[in-house]
Every structure is written in structure tokens, then in C-alpha cells.
Short mmCIF file of C-alpha atoms in Angstrom, two decimals:
data_model
loop_
_atom_site.label_atom_id
_atom_site.label_comp_id
_atom_site.label_asym_id
_atom_site.label_seq_id
_atom_site.Cartn_x
_atom_site.Cartn_y
_atom_site.Cartn_z
CA MET A 58 73.48 61.87 99.14
CA ALA A 59 72.45 62.81 102.65
CA VAL A 60 75.00 64.39 104.99
CA THR A 61 75.87 62.11 107.90
CA GLY A 62 79.23 63.33 109.21
CA GLU A 63 80.46 66.56 110.69
CA PRO A 64 82.13 69.16 108.42
CA ASP A 65 85.73 70.08 109.08
CA PRO A 66 85.95 73.33 111.06
CA PHE A 67 87.43 76.42 109.46
CA ASP A 68 90.48 77.97 111.11
CA LEU A 69 89.72 81.49 112.34
CA ASP A 70 93.14 82.22 113.83
CA SER A 71 94.85 83.42 110.64
CA VAL A 72 92.36 86.24 110.03
CA ASP A 73 92.57 89.56 111.86
CA SER A 74 88.85 90.24 111.94
CA GLY A 75 89.40 93.73 113.32
CA LEU A 76 90.48 94.80 109.82
CA LEU A 77 87.40 93.55 107.98
CA ASP A 78 83.73 94.33 107.54
CA CYS A 79 80.97 91.75 107.93
CA ILE A 80 80.96 90.81 104.23
CA GLN A 81 84.75 90.55 103.90
CA ALA A 82 85.33 88.58 107.09
CA ASN A 83 84.08 85.22 105.85
CA LEU A 84 85.47 85.63 102.35
CA ALA A 85 88.77 86.07 104.20
CA VAL A 86 88.28 82.76 106.04
CA LEU A 87 87.67 80.95 102.76
CA ALA A 88 90.69 82.58 101.09
CA ASP A 89 93.03 81.55 103.90
CA HIS A 90 91.50 78.07 103.98
CA HIS A 91 92.26 77.51 100.31
CA HIS A 92 95.48 79.50 99.84
CA GLY A 93 97.12 79.71 103.25
CA PRO A 94 97.27 82.14 106.20
CA GLY A 95 97.49 85.81 105.32
CA THR A 96 95.92 85.53 101.86
CA TYR A 97 93.04 87.71 103.05
CA LEU A 98 95.41 90.68 103.41
CA ARG A 99 95.17 91.09 99.63
CA LEU A 100 91.79 92.71 100.25
CA GLY A 101 93.85 95.67 101.42
CA ALA A 102 95.87 96.02 98.21
CA PRO A 103 93.62 98.69 96.65
CA LEU A 104 92.68 101.77 98.65
CA ALA A 105 90.03 103.43 96.51
CA PHE A 106 87.41 105.98 97.52
CA ARG A 107 84.04 105.14 96.02
CA SER A 108 80.52 105.61 97.33
CA TRP A 109 77.09 104.20 96.54
CA GLU A 110 73.67 105.75 97.21
CA ARG A 111 71.66 104.34 100.08
CA ALA A 112 67.89 103.95 100.01
CA ASP A 113 67.59 107.09 102.17
CA GLY A 114 69.63 109.16 99.68
CA LEU A 115 72.81 109.42 101.75
CA PRO A 116 76.01 108.06 100.19
CA THR A 117 77.88 105.14 101.70
CA VAL A 118 81.35 103.67 101.22
CA ASP A 119 79.97 100.22 102.08
CA PRO A 120 80.16 98.28 98.78
CA PRO A 121 77.24 96.13 97.67
CA LEU A 122 77.72 92.38 97.75
CA THR A 123 78.12 92.23 93.97
CA GLN A 124 81.14 94.54 94.19
CA GLN A 125 82.72 92.54 97.01
CA LEU A 126 82.36 89.34 94.99
CA ARG A 127 83.66 91.00 91.82
CA VAL A 128 87.12 91.44 93.32
CA ALA A 129 87.27 87.98 94.94
CA PRO A 130 88.93 86.18 91.99
CA GLU A 131 91.76 88.68 91.53
CA LEU A 132 92.44 89.45 95.19
CA LEU A 133 91.49 86.24 97.00
CA GLY A 134 91.71 83.47 94.44
CA LEU A 135 88.00 82.69 94.90
CA ARG A 136 85.77 82.14 91.89
CA VAL A 137 81.99 82.53 92.06
CA ILE A 138 80.41 79.36 90.67
CA ARG A 139 76.85 80.38 91.48
CA GLN A 140 75.07 83.20 93.24
CA GLU A 141 71.36 82.94 93.94
CA ARG A 142 68.71 84.48 96.13
CA MET A 143 67.17 81.54 97.98
CA ALA A 144 64.59 80.81 100.63
CA ALA A 145 66.20 79.33 103.72
CA HIS A 146 64.34 76.03 103.46
CA ASP A 147 65.62 75.56 99.88
CA LEU A 148 69.17 76.27 101.01
CA PHE A 149 68.87 73.75 103.82
CA ALA A 150 67.51 71.10 101.45
CA GLU A 151 70.34 71.69 98.98
CA LEU A 152 73.05 71.35 101.63
CA ARG A 153 71.45 68.29 103.21
CA ALA A 154 71.35 66.59 99.84
CA GLY A 155 74.76 67.53 98.47
CA GLY A 156 76.91 68.68 101.35
CA GLY A 157 79.57 71.34 100.89
CA VAL A 158 79.80 74.85 102.26
CA ARG A 159 77.94 77.95 101.21
CA TYR A 160 78.86 81.58 101.75
CA VAL A 161 75.58 83.15 102.85
CA VAL A 162 74.53 86.79 103.25
CA ALA A 163 71.34 87.42 105.23
CA ASP A 164 69.68 90.07 107.37
CA SER A 165 71.55 90.41 110.68
CA PHE A 166 68.18 90.97 112.40
CA THR A 167 67.37 87.28 111.84
CA LEU A 168 70.71 85.72 112.88
CA PRO A 169 70.54 84.43 116.48
CA TRP A 170 74.30 84.31 117.21
CA LEU A 171 74.69 88.05 116.58
CA PRO A 172 74.02 90.93 118.99
CA TYR A 173 72.12 92.57 116.11
CA HIS A 174 69.50 89.80 116.35
CA GLY A 175 66.11 91.41 116.81
CA HIS A 176 67.69 94.88 116.92
CA ALA A 177 69.28 96.01 113.64
CA HIS A 178 68.94 95.27 109.93
CA MET A 179 72.07 94.98 107.78
CA GLU A 180 73.60 92.50 105.37
CA HIS A 181 75.78 90.00 107.20
CA SER A 182 77.78 87.02 105.93
CA PHE A 183 78.48 83.60 107.39
CA LEU A 184 79.57 80.13 106.22
CA LEU A 185 77.02 77.35 106.45
CA ALA A 186 77.43 73.57 106.26
CA ALA A 187 75.21 70.63 107.17
CA GLY A 188 76.26 68.08 109.78
CA ALA A 189 74.74 65.23 111.70
CA GLY A 190 74.61 67.38 114.83
CA GLY A 191 72.86 70.35 113.21
CA TRP A 192 73.73 73.36 111.09
CA HIS A 193 77.38 74.38 111.39
CA LEU A 194 77.95 78.12 111.14
CA THR A 195 81.26 79.96 110.97
CA ASP A 196 81.38 83.73 111.35
CA ALA A 197 84.68 85.62 111.68
CA TYR A 198 83.11 89.05 112.25
CA LEU A 199 84.44 91.16 115.14
CA SER A 200 82.86 94.36 116.43
CA GLU A 201 81.49 96.14 119.48
CA THR A 202 77.82 97.03 119.24
CA SER A 203 75.22 98.76 121.35
CA TRP A 204 73.76 95.33 122.15
CA GLY A 205 77.02 93.59 123.05
CA PRO A 206 80.10 92.30 121.25
CA ALA A 207 80.16 90.33 118.01
CA ARG A 208 82.98 87.80 118.23
CA PRO A 209 84.43 85.33 115.72
CA GLY A 210 83.22 81.82 116.38
CA ARG A 211 81.61 78.59 115.31
CA TRP A 212 78.12 77.49 116.25
CA THR A 213 76.06 74.34 115.74
CA LEU A 214 72.37 75.23 115.73
CA PRO A 215 69.15 73.30 115.17
CA GLU A 216 67.14 74.26 112.12
CA GLU A 217 64.36 75.85 114.18
CA ASP A 218 66.84 78.45 115.43
CA LEU A 219 67.45 79.54 111.84
CA ALA A 220 63.83 79.53 110.73
CA GLY A 221 63.65 83.32 110.81
CA ILE A 222 66.27 83.85 108.12
CA GLY A 223 63.69 83.87 105.35
CA GLU A 224 65.60 84.65 102.16
CA ALA A 225 69.35 85.01 101.74
CA ASP A 226 71.98 85.50 99.06
CA VAL A 227 73.72 82.15 98.65
CA VAL A 228 77.11 81.96 96.96
CA GLU A 229 79.04 78.87 95.96
CA LEU A 230 82.76 79.61 95.67
CA ALA A 231 85.72 77.59 94.39
CA ALA A 232 89.45 78.12 94.74
CA MET A 233 91.48 79.33 91.78
CA ASP A 234 95.09 80.44 91.38
CA SER A 235 95.57 83.55 93.51
CA GLY A 236 98.56 84.69 91.44
CA ALA A 237 101.33 87.05 92.45
CA LEU A 238 100.86 89.64 95.18
CA PRO A 239 99.19 92.74 93.71
CA ALA A 240 100.91 96.07 94.27
CA PRO A 241 99.27 98.48 96.75
CA THR A 242 97.32 101.17 94.92
CA LEU A 243 95.64 104.42 95.92
CA SER A 244 92.73 105.95 94.02
CA MET A 245 90.87 108.93 95.49
CA ALA A 246 89.23 111.51 93.24
CA ASP A 247 88.86 114.87 95.04
CA ALA A 248 85.46 115.47 93.43
CA ASP A 249 84.10 112.13 94.71
CA VAL A 250 85.32 112.79 98.25
CA ALA A 251 83.91 116.32 98.22
CA ALA A 252 80.48 115.19 96.97
CA TYR A 253 80.34 112.51 99.66
CA LEU A 254 81.22 114.89 102.47
CA ASP A 255 78.95 117.65 101.19
CA ALA A 256 75.99 115.26 101.24
CA TYR A 257 76.48 114.66 104.98
CA ASP A 258 77.10 118.34 105.66
CA ALA A 259 73.90 119.32 103.85
CA CYS A 260 71.60 116.62 105.26
CA ALA A 261 68.82 118.36 107.20
CA ASP A 262 68.06 115.30 109.32
CA ARG A 263 71.13 115.59 111.54
CA ALA A 264 70.25 112.60 113.72
CA ARG A 265 70.12 110.35 110.66
CA ALA A 266 73.27 111.87 109.14
CA VAL A 267 75.34 111.54 112.31
CA GLU A 268 74.09 108.00 112.95
CA GLN A 269 75.14 106.90 109.46
CA LEU A 270 78.47 108.68 109.83
CA THR A 271 79.30 106.37 112.73
CA VAL A 272 79.07 103.47 110.29
CA GLU A 273 80.95 105.35 107.56
CA THR A 274 83.91 106.36 109.71
CA TRP A 275 84.13 102.84 111.14
CA LEU A 276 84.28 101.36 107.64
CA LEU A 277 86.75 103.95 106.39
CA ALA A 278 89.07 103.41 109.36
CA ARG A 279 89.06 99.61 108.98
CA THR A 280 89.80 99.92 105.28
CA ARG A 281 92.86 102.05 105.99
CA LYS A 282 94.12 99.71 108.70
CA LEU A 283 93.86 96.81 106.28
CA HIS A 284 95.68 98.78 103.59
CA ALA A 285 98.47 99.70 106.01
CA ARG A 286 98.83 96.06 107.04
CA TYR A 287 99.03 95.00 103.41
CA ARG A 288 101.65 97.62 102.60
CA ALA A 289 103.78 96.31 105.45
CA HIS A 290 103.23 92.76 104.21
CA VAL A 291 104.43 93.37 100.64
CA ALA A 292 107.35 95.48 101.87
CA GLY A 293 108.46 92.72 104.25
CA ARG A 294 107.93 94.89 107.33
CA ALA A 295 106.54 93.61 110.62
CA GLU A 296 104.27 96.64 111.05
CA ALA A 297 103.13 99.90 109.50
CA THR A 298 105.47 102.87 109.33
CA GLU A 299 105.37 105.49 112.08
CA ALA A 300 103.63 107.93 109.71
CA GLU A 301 100.98 105.33 108.93
CA ARG A 302 100.47 104.48 112.60
CA ALA A 303 100.02 108.16 113.47
CA HIS A 304 97.51 108.52 110.64
CA LEU A 305 95.57 105.47 111.80
CA ARG A 306 95.43 106.93 115.32
CA ALA A 307 93.91 110.06 113.80
CA TRP A 308 91.31 107.87 112.10
CA ASP A 309 90.51 106.18 115.42
CA THR A 310 89.95 109.60 116.97
CA VAL A 311 87.50 110.54 114.22
CA VAL A 312 85.59 107.28 114.79
CA GLU A 313 85.40 107.97 118.54
CA GLN A 314 84.32 111.59 118.11
CA THR A 315 81.65 110.66 115.58
CA TYR A 316 80.22 107.98 117.85
CA LEU A 317 80.19 110.41 120.76
CA ALA A 318 78.33 112.93 118.58
CA HIS A 319 75.81 110.26 117.62
CA ARG A 320 75.17 109.38 121.26
CA ARG A 321 74.57 113.03 122.13
CA VAL A 322 72.29 113.72 119.17
CA SER A 323 70.30 110.54 119.80
CA ARG A 324 69.59 111.86 123.31
CA GLY A 325 68.27 115.15 121.95
CA ARG A 326 71.41 117.15 122.69
CA ALA A 327 73.18 119.54 120.38
CA GLU A 328 75.45 118.13 117.69
CA PRO A 329 79.12 118.85 118.47
CA PRO A 330 80.66 121.03 115.75
CA GLY A 331 83.20 119.94 113.19
CA ILE A 332 82.33 116.25 112.69
CA VAL A 333 82.41 116.35 108.90
CA ALA A 334 85.38 118.75 108.93
CA ARG A 335 87.48 116.28 110.92
CA LEU A 336 86.53 113.49 108.52
CA ARG A 337 87.50 115.78 105.63
CA ASP A 338 90.92 116.35 107.20
CA VAL A 339 91.82 112.67 107.63
CA LEU A 340 90.59 111.83 104.14
CA ALA A 341 92.75 114.65 102.75
CA ALA A 342 95.76 113.17 104.54
CA ASP A 343 95.30 109.69 103.01
CA PRO A 344 97.27 110.45 99.80
CA GLU A 345 100.07 112.05 101.78
CA VAL A 346 100.50 108.95 103.94
CA PHE A 347 99.59 106.10 101.61
CA GLY A 348 100.78 107.62 98.34
CA ALA A 349 104.44 107.81 99.38
CA PRO A 350 106.62 105.88 96.91
CA SER A 351 109.02 104.85 99.68
CA THR A 352 106.43 102.39 101.01
CA ALA A 353 105.20 101.07 97.69
CA ALA A 354 105.58 97.42 96.78
CA PRO A 355 109.20 96.43 96.20
CA ALA A 356 110.48 95.72 92.75
CA ALA A 357 109.95 92.21 91.45
CA PRO A 358 112.87 89.89 92.18
CA ASP A 359 115.33 89.32 89.33
CA GLU A 360 114.98 86.12 87.36
CA ALA A 361 118.35 84.73 88.42
CA LEU A 362 117.31 84.94 92.08
CA ARG A 363 113.93 83.38 91.35
CA HIS A 364 115.53 80.43 89.59
CA ARG A 365 117.99 79.86 92.44
CA VAL A 366 115.22 79.85 95.04
CA ALA A 367 112.97 77.65 92.87
CA ALA A 368 115.79 75.16 92.38
CA VAL A 369 116.31 74.85 96.13
CA ALA A 370 112.58 74.57 96.94
CA GLY A 371 112.04 72.11 94.09
CA ALA A 372 114.87 69.89 95.31
CA VAL A 373 113.49 69.86 98.87
CA LEU A 374 109.91 69.14 97.79
CA GLY A 375 110.86 66.81 94.95
CA VAL A 376 108.87 68.81 92.38
CA ASP A 377 109.55 70.56 89.12
CA GLY A 378 110.93 74.06 89.72
CA ALA A 379 108.91 75.33 86.75
CA GLU A 380 105.70 74.88 88.74
CA LEU A 381 107.16 76.88 91.58
CA LEU A 382 108.28 79.63 89.19
CA GLY A 383 104.70 79.72 87.93
CA GLY A 384 103.48 80.72 91.39
CA ALA A 385 102.40 77.36 92.84
CA PRO A 386 102.32 77.59 96.67
CA PHE A 387 104.61 75.17 98.50
CA ASP A 388 101.74 73.76 100.56
CA THR A 389 99.84 72.55 97.49
CA PHE A 390 102.33 69.70 97.08
CA ALA A 391 101.87 66.43 98.98
CA SER A 392 105.53 66.45 100.01
CA PHE A 393 105.16 69.75 101.88
CA SER A 394 105.33 69.93 105.67
CA SER A 395 106.55 72.38 108.28
CA PHE A 396 109.84 70.46 108.35
CA ARG A 397 110.25 70.81 104.59
CA LEU A 398 109.56 74.56 104.89
CA ILE A 399 112.31 74.91 107.49
CA GLU A 400 114.65 72.99 105.22
CA ILE A 401 113.79 75.25 102.28
CA ILE A 402 114.51 78.37 104.34
CA GLU A 403 117.80 77.06 105.68
CA ARG A 404 118.99 75.88 102.26
CA VAL A 405 117.97 79.16 100.60
CA GLU A 406 119.94 81.09 103.23
CA SER A 407 122.93 78.82 102.65
CA GLU A 408 122.64 79.14 98.86
CA LEU A 409 122.36 82.93 98.98
CA GLY A 410 125.00 83.34 101.66
CA ARG A 411 122.81 85.55 103.88
CA GLU A 412 119.91 85.27 106.31
CA LEU A 413 116.33 86.09 105.38
CA ASP A 414 114.71 89.03 107.19
CA ALA A 415 113.80 87.60 110.60
CA ASP A 416 110.92 90.07 111.09
CA ALA A 417 109.36 88.87 107.83
CA LEU A 418 109.44 85.15 108.66
CA VAL A 419 105.69 84.88 109.09
CA PRO A 420 103.44 82.33 107.33
CA GLU A 421 102.09 84.74 104.71
CA ASN A 422 105.66 85.46 103.52
CA LEU A 423 106.63 81.80 103.15
CA ARG A 424 104.20 80.35 100.63
CA ARG A 425 105.83 80.86 97.23
CA VAL A 426 109.17 81.38 95.52
CA ASP A 427 108.48 85.09 95.07
CA ASP A 428 107.68 85.45 98.77
CA LEU A 429 111.14 84.18 99.71
CA CYS A 430 112.78 86.30 97.02
CA ARG A 431 111.09 89.40 98.39
CA ILE A 432 112.37 88.97 101.94
CA ALA A 433 115.81 87.93 100.72
CA ARG A 434 116.49 91.20 98.86
#
């Protein structure tokens, strides 16, 4: 069947792109599209230090696509139906014939809406759908680059503008139950961190080492900001703790200092001292800040509370409370609306005899029975 209409646009407003890398950003859009605003924050549940070897021998904390997709079912409620390396013309033919949306990862050098176009090679994701007016692209990535800013947006482009893509990794994803919120976790082996840092300290090609460190510190800082946001989310707080905010400011300083060092070295000037040492210091502080039990995920709500909340929500929505106790989001039922959500909140507050935490009344905390139980404790 040929595609004749225009695909529905994806909402980019629920995703804070400043917390995500260029592979995560559009998985986040899909997760929020299927499961509701704020689902993408689950990507921040685990904070684990792991590195992979680059082609030039230096280690990187940037996970390969296979690793990013491996965690999608558990964290985002997205199941990989098919993943295939395809020529662009085959991808276009498939979408023209069958419609739908594909999550695509291609070389940023070939993507005309990016500032990297014609300048830098790296894997970059986007969402692609066919429409009568051309190829509809969605890309939630946000970053400042040497060639200008990359901003979240939607574009409709003619096929000739995409002819340079060549081959790309094409992934077909489907929604699945996203389950209960996972607890925040921290996993950092000292030996792994030390080996990673030592490799950059020992690299004889300082220009190459410092250039890659600008990417590494940027990725590490974003990962920690996402983790801090998630910890606040599961704890029902509006923002990170003061200790976490101070630590994230220290990470921002390391990113700035590393970029400054890269600019100087790239101009043939001496490398400022202590770049790797400063990175070592903030990595060493991660367990102190993010390993504190006082900011861990709260205890699961007691069953009596869950049943009371499910009974109220079920009565408002006209559905079986057992489905709600099983984790079904409110907005998956046809009877759901913003008015019904307000009614659920007001009736839960009346039933419990107390108000829910006003600072936690944000969309990502109002999707399931357990969400309401958490902010009612």
C-alpha cells in the first residue's frame, strides 16, 4: 500500500534533550510517545561505568548501538522487532510501500539538517516516516558544535536531499509493557575507571587524546545529569539535591576545561596541566554523591494503599482495578482524559485524607497507581 497521507508528528516537548546523547534522544521520543511524558527518564536509572575500545585504541564510554538497544525493553518499554543494515534506497522503498516509522542510525556527515553535515563522522539517530509531502524526519538531539547548534526539530525533505545517506542501521520498534519504575543503581569498578583514565594519560598523541576527551567528558556529564534527574523523579522531588547539583556543577567545569584544552592544543599551544586528574577527581566523587542511601528509590507502597488508590482510579475510569494494580497506565484506557485524571487525584486525596505532594504533581508522576502511591507517602 502506497503512503498518501502525512504521518502524525511526534511530540518533542516532553523530552529534555540536554540530558541525552544522539542515540538516546530519539529512543526517548518513542518511549514518551508510547508510554507517556517522562518515560525516557528511566534511561537514567542505572549509572554504570563501562568503556569500549575505539578503532584508534582509545577507550570510550559511548555505548555501541547494540548496547543502547539491549536496554530499551527493560528501561523504555520498547521491543526491537527487527534491526537491519540497509541501503537508503531500500529503506525508502520499504516505507513507501508499508508506511510506519523507523528508528534510523546513520553517519552524521551525510545528514543535511545537522551542523555535522559535511564536517564530522559519528553515528546519529533520527525517526523517519514517508508522507505525501516528502520524507518526514524527527530528531530530538540538542548540542552546541563547532559548526553551529544542533536543535530538536522536525523536517520534511525531498528524497534527493537524503541521497547521500548511503547505508544505515534501521530498527523497527514496538511498544511493550514498561513495568514498574526501576530503582536507581550505581556500578563503578575502580579498576575499570583507572584503566580508562590511564589510557588517556599515557596516549602519546596528545592532540587526539584531548580531542576525544572533550567527547568523553560531555557524555559522562550528561549521563550524570540524567541520573540525578531520575533520582529526583523516583523520590518525588522537583529537583536534584544540593549535593548533586554541586557535583553536576563540578562536572560542567571539567567539560569546559577539557574543551578549552582541546582548543589550545588544536592551535599548537601547550596542553594545560591536570586535565585527566580533574576528570579522575569528579569520577571518584560519583559514589559519594550518587551512592547515598538517603536519595535511593523509596520503598514500594504497601498493598493496602495500592488497593485503595486502584479502587478510586478504577471507579473514575470505569475499569477493573486489577488491571491498574498490574501496572496499566491510566492513559491506555479509552475513558481517560485530563478531566478524569484531575478527578482521580482529588478523590485519592479525599480518600486518603491528605494532599499529594504538590511539587511532584508532574505528568511523569501521574500515570499509574504506584506513581500516586509514591507521592502520597
